[in-house]
PDB file of N, CA, C and O in Angstrom:
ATOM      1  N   UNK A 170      79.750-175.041  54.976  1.00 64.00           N
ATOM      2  CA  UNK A 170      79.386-173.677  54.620  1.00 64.00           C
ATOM      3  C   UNK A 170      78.677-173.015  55.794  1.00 64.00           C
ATOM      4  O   UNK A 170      78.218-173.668  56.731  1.00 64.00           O
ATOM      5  N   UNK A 171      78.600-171.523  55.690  1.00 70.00           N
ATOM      6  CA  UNK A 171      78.307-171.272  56.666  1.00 70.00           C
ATOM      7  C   UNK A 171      76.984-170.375  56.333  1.00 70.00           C
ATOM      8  O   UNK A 171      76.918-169.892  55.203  1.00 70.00           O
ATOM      9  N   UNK A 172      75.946-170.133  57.243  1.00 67.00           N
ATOM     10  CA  UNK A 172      74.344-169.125  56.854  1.00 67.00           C
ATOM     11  C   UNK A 172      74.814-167.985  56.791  1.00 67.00           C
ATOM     12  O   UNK A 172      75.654-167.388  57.465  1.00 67.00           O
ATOM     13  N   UNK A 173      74.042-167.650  55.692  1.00 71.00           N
ATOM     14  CA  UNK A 173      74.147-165.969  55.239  1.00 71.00           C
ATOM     15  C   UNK A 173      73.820-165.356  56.660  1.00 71.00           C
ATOM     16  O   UNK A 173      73.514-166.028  57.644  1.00 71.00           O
ATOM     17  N   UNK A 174      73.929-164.006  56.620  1.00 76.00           N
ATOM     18  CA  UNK A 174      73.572-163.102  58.142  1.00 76.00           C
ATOM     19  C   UNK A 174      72.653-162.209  57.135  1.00 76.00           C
ATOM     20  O   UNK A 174      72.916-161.708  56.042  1.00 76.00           O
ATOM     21  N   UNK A 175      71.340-162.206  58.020  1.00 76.00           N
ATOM     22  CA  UNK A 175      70.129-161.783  57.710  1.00 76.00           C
ATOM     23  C   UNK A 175      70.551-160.084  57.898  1.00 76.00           C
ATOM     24  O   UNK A 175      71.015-159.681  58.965  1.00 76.00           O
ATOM     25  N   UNK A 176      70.342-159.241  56.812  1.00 79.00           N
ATOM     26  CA  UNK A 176      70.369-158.096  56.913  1.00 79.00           C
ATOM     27  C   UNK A 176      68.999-157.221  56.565  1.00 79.00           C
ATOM     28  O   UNK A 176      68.148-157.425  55.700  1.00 79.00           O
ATOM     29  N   UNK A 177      69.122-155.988  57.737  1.00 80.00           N
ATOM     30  CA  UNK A 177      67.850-155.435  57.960  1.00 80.00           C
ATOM     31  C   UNK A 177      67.979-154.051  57.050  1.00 80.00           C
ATOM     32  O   UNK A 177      69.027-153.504  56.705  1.00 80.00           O
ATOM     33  N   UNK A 178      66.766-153.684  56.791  1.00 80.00           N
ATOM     34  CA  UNK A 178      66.726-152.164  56.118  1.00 80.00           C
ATOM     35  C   UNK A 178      65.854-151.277  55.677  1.00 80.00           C
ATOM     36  O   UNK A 178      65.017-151.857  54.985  1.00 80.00           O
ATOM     37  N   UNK A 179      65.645-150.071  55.758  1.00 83.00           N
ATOM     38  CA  UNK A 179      64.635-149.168  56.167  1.00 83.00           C
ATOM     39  C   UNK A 179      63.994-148.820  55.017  1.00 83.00           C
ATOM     40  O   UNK A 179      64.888-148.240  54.401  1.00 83.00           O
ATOM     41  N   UNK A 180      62.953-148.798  54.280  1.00 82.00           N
ATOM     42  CA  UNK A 180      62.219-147.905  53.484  1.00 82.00           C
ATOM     43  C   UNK A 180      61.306-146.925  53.103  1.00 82.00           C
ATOM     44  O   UNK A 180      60.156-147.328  52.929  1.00 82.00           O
ATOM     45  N   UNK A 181      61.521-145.759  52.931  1.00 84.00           N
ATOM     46  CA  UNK A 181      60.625-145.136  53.333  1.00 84.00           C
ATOM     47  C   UNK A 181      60.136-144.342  52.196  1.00 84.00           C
ATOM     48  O   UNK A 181      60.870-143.733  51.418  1.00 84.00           O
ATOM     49  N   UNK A 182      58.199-144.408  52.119  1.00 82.00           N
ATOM     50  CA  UNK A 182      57.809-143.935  50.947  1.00 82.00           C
ATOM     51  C   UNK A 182      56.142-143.672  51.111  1.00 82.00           C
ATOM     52  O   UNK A 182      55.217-144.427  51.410  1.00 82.00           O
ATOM     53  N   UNK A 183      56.200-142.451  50.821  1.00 84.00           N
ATOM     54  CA  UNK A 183      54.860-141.829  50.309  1.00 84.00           C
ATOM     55  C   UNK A 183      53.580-142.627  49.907  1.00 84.00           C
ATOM     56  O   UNK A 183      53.720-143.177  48.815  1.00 84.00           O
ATOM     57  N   UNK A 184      52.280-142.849  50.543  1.00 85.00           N
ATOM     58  CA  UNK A 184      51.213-143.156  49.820  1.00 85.00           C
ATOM     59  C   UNK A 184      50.454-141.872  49.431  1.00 85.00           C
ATOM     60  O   UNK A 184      49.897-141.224  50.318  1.00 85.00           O
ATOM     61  N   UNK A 185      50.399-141.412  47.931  1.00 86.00           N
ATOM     62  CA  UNK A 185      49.453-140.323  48.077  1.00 86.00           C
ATOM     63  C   UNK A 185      48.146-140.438  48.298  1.00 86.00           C
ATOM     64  O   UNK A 185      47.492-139.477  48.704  1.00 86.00           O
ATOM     65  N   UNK A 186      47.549-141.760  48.029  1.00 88.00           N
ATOM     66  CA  UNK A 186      46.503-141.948  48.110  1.00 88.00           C
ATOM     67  C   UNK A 186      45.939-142.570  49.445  1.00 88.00           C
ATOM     68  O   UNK A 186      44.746-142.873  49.458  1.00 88.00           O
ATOM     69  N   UNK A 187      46.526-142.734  50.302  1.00 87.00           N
ATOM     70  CA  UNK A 187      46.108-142.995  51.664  1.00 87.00           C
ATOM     71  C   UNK A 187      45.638-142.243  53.352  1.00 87.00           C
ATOM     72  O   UNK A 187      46.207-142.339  54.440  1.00 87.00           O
ATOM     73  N   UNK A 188      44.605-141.642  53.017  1.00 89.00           N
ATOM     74  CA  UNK A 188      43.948-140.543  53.428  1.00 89.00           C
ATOM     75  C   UNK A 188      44.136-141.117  55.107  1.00 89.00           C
ATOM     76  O   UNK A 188      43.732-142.068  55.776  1.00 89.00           O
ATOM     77  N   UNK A 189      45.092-139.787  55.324  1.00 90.00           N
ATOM     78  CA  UNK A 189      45.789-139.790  56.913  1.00 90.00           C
ATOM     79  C   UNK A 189      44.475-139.729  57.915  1.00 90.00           C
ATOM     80  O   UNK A 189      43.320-139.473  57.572  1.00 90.00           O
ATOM     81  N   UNK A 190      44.987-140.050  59.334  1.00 91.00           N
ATOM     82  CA  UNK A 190      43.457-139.849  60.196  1.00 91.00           C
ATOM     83  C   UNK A 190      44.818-139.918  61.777  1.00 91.00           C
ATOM     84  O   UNK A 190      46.045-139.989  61.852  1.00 91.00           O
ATOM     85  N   UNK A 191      44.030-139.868  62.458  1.00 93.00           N
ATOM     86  CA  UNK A 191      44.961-140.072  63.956  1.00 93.00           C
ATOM     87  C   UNK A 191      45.111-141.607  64.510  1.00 93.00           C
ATOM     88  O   UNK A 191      46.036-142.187  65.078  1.00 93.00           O
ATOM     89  N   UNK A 192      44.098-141.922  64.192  1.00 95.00           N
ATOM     90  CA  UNK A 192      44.191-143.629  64.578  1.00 95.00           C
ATOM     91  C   UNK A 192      45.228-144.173  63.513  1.00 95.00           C
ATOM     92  O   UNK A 192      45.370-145.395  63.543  1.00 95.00           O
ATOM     93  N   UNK A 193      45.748-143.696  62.865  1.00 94.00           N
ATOM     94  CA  UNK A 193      47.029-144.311  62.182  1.00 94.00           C
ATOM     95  C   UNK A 193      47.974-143.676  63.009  1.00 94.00           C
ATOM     96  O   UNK A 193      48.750-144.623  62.883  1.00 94.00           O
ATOM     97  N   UNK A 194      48.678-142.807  63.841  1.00 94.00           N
ATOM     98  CA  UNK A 194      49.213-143.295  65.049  1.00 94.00           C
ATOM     99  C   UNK A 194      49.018-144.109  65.893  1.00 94.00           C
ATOM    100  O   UNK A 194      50.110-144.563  66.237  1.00 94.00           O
ATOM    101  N   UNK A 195      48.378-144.467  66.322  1.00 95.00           N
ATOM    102  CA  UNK A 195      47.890-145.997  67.378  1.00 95.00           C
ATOM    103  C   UNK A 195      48.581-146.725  67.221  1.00 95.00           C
ATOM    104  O   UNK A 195      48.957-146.127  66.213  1.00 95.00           O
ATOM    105  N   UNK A 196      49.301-147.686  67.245  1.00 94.00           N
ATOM    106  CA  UNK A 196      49.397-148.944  66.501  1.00 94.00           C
ATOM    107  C   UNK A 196      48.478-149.928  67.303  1.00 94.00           C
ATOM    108  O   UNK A 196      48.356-151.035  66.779  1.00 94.00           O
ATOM    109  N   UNK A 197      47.804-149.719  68.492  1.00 95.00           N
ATOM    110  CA  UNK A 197      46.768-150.480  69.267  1.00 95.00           C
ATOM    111  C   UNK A 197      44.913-150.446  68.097  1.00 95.00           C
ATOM    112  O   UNK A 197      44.079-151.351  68.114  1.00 95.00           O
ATOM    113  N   UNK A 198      44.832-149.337  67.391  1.00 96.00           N
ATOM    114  CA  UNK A 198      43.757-149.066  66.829  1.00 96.00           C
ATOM    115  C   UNK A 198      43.710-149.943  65.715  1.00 96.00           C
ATOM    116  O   UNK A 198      44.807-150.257  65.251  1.00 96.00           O
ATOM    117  N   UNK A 199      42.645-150.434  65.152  1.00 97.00           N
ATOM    118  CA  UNK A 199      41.765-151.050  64.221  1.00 97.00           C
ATOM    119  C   UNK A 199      42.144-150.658  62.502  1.00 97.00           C
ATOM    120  O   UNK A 199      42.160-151.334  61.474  1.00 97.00           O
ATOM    121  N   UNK A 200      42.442-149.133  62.833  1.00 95.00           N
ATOM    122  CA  UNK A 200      42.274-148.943  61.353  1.00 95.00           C
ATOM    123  C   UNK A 200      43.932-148.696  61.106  1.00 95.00           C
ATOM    124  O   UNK A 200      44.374-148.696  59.958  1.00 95.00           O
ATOM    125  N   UNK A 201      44.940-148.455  62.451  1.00 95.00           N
ATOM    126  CA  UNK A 201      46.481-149.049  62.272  1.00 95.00           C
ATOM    127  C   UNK A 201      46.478-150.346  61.946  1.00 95.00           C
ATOM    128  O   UNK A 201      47.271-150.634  61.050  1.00 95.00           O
ATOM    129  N   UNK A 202      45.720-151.384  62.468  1.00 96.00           N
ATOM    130  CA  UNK A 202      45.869-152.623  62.217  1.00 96.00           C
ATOM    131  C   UNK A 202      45.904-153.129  60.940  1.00 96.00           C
ATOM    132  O   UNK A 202      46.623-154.004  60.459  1.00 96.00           O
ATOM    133  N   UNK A 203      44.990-152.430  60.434  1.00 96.00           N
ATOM    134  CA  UNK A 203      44.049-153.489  58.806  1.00 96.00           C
ATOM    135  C   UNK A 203      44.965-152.581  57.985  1.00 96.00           C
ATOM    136  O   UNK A 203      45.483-153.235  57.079  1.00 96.00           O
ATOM    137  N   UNK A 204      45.372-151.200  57.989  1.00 95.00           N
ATOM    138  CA  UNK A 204      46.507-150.540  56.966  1.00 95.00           C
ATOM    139  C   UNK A 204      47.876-151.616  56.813  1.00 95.00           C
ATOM    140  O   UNK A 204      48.408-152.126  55.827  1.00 95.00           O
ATOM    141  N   UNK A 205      48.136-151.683  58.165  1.00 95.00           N
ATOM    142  CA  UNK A 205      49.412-152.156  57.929  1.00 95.00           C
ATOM    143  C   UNK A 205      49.356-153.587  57.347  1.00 95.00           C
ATOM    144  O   UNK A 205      50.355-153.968  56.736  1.00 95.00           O
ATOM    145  N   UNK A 206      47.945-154.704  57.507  1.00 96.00           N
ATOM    146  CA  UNK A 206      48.279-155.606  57.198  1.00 96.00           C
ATOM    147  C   UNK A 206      47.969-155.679  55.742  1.00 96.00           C
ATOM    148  O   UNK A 206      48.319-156.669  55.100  1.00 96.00           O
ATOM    149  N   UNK A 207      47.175-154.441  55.045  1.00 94.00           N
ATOM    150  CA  UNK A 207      46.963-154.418  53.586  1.00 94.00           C
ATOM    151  C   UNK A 207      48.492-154.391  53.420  1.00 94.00           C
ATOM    152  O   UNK A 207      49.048-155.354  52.891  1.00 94.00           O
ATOM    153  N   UNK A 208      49.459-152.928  54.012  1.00 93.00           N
ATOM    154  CA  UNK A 208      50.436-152.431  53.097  1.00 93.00           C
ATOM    155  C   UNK A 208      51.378-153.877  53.443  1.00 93.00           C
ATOM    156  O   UNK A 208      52.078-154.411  52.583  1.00 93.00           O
ATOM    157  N   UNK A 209      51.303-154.170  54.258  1.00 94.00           N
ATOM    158  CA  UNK A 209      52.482-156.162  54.350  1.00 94.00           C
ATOM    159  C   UNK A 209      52.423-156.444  53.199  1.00 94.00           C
ATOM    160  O   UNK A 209      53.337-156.362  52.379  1.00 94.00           O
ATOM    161  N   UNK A 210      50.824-156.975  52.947  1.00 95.00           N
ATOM    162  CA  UNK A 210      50.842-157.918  51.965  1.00 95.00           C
ATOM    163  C   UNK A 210      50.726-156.960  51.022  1.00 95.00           C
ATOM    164  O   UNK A 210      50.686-157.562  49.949  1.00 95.00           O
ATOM    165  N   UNK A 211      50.662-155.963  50.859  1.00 93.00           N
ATOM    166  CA  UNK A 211      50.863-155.749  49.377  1.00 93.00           C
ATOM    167  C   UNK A 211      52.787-155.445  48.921  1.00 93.00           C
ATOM    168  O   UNK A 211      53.335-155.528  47.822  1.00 93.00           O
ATOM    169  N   UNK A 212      53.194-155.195  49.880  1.00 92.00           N
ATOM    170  CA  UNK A 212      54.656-155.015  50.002  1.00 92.00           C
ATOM    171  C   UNK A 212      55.707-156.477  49.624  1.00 92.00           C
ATOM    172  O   UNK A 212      56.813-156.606  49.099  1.00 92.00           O
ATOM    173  N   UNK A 213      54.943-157.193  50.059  1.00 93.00           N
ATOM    174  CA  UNK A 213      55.754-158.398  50.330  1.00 93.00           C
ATOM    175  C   UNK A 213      55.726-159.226  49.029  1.00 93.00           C
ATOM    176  O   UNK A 213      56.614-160.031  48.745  1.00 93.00           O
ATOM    177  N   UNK A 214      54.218-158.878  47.947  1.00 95.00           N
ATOM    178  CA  UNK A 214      54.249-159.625  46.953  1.00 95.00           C
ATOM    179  C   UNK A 214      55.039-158.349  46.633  1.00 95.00           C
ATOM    180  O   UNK A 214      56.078-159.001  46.536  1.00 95.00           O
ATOM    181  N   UNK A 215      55.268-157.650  46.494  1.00 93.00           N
ATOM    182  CA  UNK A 215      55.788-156.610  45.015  1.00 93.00           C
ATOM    183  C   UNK A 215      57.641-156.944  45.438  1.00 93.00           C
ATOM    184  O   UNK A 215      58.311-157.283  44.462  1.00 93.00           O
ATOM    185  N   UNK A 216      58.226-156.872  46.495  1.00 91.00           N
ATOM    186  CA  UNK A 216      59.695-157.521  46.435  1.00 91.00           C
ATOM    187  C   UNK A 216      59.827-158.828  46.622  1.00 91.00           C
ATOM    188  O   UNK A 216      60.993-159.220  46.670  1.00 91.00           O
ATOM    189  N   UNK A 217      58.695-159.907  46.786  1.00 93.00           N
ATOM    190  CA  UNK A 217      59.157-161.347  46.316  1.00 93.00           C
ATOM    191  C   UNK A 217      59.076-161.244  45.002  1.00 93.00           C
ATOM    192  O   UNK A 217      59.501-162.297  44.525  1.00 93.00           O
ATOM    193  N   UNK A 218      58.640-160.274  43.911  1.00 94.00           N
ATOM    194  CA  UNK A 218      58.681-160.512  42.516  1.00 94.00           C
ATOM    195  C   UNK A 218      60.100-159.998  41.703  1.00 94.00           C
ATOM    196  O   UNK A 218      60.585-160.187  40.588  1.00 94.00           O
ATOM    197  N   UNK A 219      60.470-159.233  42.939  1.00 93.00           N
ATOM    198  CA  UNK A 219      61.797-158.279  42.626  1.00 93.00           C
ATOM    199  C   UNK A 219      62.627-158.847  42.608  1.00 93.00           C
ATOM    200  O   UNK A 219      62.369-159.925  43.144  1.00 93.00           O
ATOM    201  N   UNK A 220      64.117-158.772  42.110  1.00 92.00           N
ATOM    202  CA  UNK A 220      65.667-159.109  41.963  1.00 92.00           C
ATOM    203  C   UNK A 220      65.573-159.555  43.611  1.00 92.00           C
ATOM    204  O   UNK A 220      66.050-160.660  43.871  1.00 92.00           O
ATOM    205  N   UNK A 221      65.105-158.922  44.520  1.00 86.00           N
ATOM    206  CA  UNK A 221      65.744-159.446  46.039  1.00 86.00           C
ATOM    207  C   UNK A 221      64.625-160.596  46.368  1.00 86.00           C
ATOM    208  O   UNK A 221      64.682-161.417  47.283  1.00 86.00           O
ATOM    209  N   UNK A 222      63.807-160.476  45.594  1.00 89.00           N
ATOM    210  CA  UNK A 222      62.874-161.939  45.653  1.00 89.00           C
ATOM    211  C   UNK A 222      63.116-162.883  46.520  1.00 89.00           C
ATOM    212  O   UNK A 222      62.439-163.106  47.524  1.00 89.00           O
ATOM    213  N   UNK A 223      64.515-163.731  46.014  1.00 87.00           N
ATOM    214  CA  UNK A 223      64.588-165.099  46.334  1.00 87.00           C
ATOM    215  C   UNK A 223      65.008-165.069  47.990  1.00 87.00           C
ATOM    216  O   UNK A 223      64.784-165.975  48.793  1.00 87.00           O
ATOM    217  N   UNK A 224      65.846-163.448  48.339  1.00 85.00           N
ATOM    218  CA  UNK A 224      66.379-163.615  49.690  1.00 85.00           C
ATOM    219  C   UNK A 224      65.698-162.757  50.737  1.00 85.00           C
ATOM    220  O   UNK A 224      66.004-162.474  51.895  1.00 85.00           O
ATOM    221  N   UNK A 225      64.373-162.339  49.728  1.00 87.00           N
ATOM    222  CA  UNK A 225      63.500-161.521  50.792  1.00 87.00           C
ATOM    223  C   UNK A 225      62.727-162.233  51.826  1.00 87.00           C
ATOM    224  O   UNK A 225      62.065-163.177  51.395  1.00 87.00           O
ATOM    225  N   UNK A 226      62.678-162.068  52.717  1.00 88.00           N
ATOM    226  CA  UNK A 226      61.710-163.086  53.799  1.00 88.00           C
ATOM    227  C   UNK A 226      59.937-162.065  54.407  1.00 88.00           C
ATOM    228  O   UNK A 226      58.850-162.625  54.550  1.00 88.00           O
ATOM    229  N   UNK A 227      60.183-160.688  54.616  1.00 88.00           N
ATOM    230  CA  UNK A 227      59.030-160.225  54.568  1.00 88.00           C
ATOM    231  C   UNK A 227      59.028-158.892  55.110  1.00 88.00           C
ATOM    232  O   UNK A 227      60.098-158.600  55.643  1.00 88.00           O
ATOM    233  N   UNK A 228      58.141-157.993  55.134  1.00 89.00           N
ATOM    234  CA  UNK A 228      58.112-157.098  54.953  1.00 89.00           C
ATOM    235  C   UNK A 228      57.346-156.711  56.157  1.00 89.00           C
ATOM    236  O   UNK A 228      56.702-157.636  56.650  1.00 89.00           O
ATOM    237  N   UNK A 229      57.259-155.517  56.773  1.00 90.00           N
ATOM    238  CA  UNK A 229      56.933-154.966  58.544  1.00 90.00           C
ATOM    239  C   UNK A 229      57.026-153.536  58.454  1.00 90.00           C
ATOM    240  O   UNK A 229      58.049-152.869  58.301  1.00 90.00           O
ATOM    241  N   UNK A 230      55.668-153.087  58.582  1.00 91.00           N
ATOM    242  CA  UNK A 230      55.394-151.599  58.747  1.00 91.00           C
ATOM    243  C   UNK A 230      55.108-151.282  60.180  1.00 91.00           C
ATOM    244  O   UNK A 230      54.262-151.752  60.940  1.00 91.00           O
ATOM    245  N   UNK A 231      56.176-150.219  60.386  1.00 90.00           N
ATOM    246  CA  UNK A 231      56.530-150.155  62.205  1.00 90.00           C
ATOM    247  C   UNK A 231      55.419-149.050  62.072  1.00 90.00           C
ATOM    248  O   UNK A 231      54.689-149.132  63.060  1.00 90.00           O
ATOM    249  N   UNK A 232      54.886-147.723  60.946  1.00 91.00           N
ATOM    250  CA  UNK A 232      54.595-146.745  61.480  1.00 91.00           C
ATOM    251  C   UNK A 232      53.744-145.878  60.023  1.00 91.00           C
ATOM    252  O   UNK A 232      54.079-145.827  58.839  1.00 91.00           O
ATOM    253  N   UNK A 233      52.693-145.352  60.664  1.00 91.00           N
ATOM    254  CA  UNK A 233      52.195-144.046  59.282  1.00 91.00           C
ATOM    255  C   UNK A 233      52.729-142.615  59.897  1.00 91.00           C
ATOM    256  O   UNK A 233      52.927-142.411  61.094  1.00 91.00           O
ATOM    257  N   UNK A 234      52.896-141.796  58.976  1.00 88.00           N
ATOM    258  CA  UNK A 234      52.790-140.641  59.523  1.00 88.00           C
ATOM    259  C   UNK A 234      52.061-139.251  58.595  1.00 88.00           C
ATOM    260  O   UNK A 234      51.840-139.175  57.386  1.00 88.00           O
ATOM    261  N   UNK A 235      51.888-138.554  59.357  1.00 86.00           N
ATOM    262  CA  UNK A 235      51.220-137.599  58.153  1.00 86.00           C
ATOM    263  C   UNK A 235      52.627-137.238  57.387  1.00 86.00           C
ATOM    264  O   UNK A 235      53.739-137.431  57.878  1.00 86.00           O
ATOM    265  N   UNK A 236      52.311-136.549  55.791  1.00 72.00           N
ATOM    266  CA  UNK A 236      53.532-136.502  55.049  1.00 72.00           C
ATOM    267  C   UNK A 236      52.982-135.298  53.949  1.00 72.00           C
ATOM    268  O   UNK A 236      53.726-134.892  53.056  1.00 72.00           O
TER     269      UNK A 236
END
């Protein structure tokens, strides 16, 4: 048999409650850092619980933007 081919894909979605600032452009800054590693892990449990669960491997926030 042969390995599945890992497929990539974009999501994109609104926090209303995540009060924008400029250091969330950075991705070098402190408070880019600790956002993105809340929204990982909070991302990563909510589609390992999902239908794509079993073939999800993890989740990677490239970017905030104001919205």
């Amino acid at each position: 048999t042969t390995a599945a081919a890992l497929e990539r894909f974009t999501i994109n979605f609104t926090a209303t409650n995540l009060p924008y600032n400029s250091d969330l452009q950075n991705p070098d800054s402190a408070k880019f850092s600790s956002t993105r590693r809340v929204m990982n892990t909070l991302l990563d449990r909510l589609l390992k619980k999902s239908s794509i669960g079993p073939d999800f491997l993890r989740c990677e926030t490239t970017a905030f933007r104001y919205g």
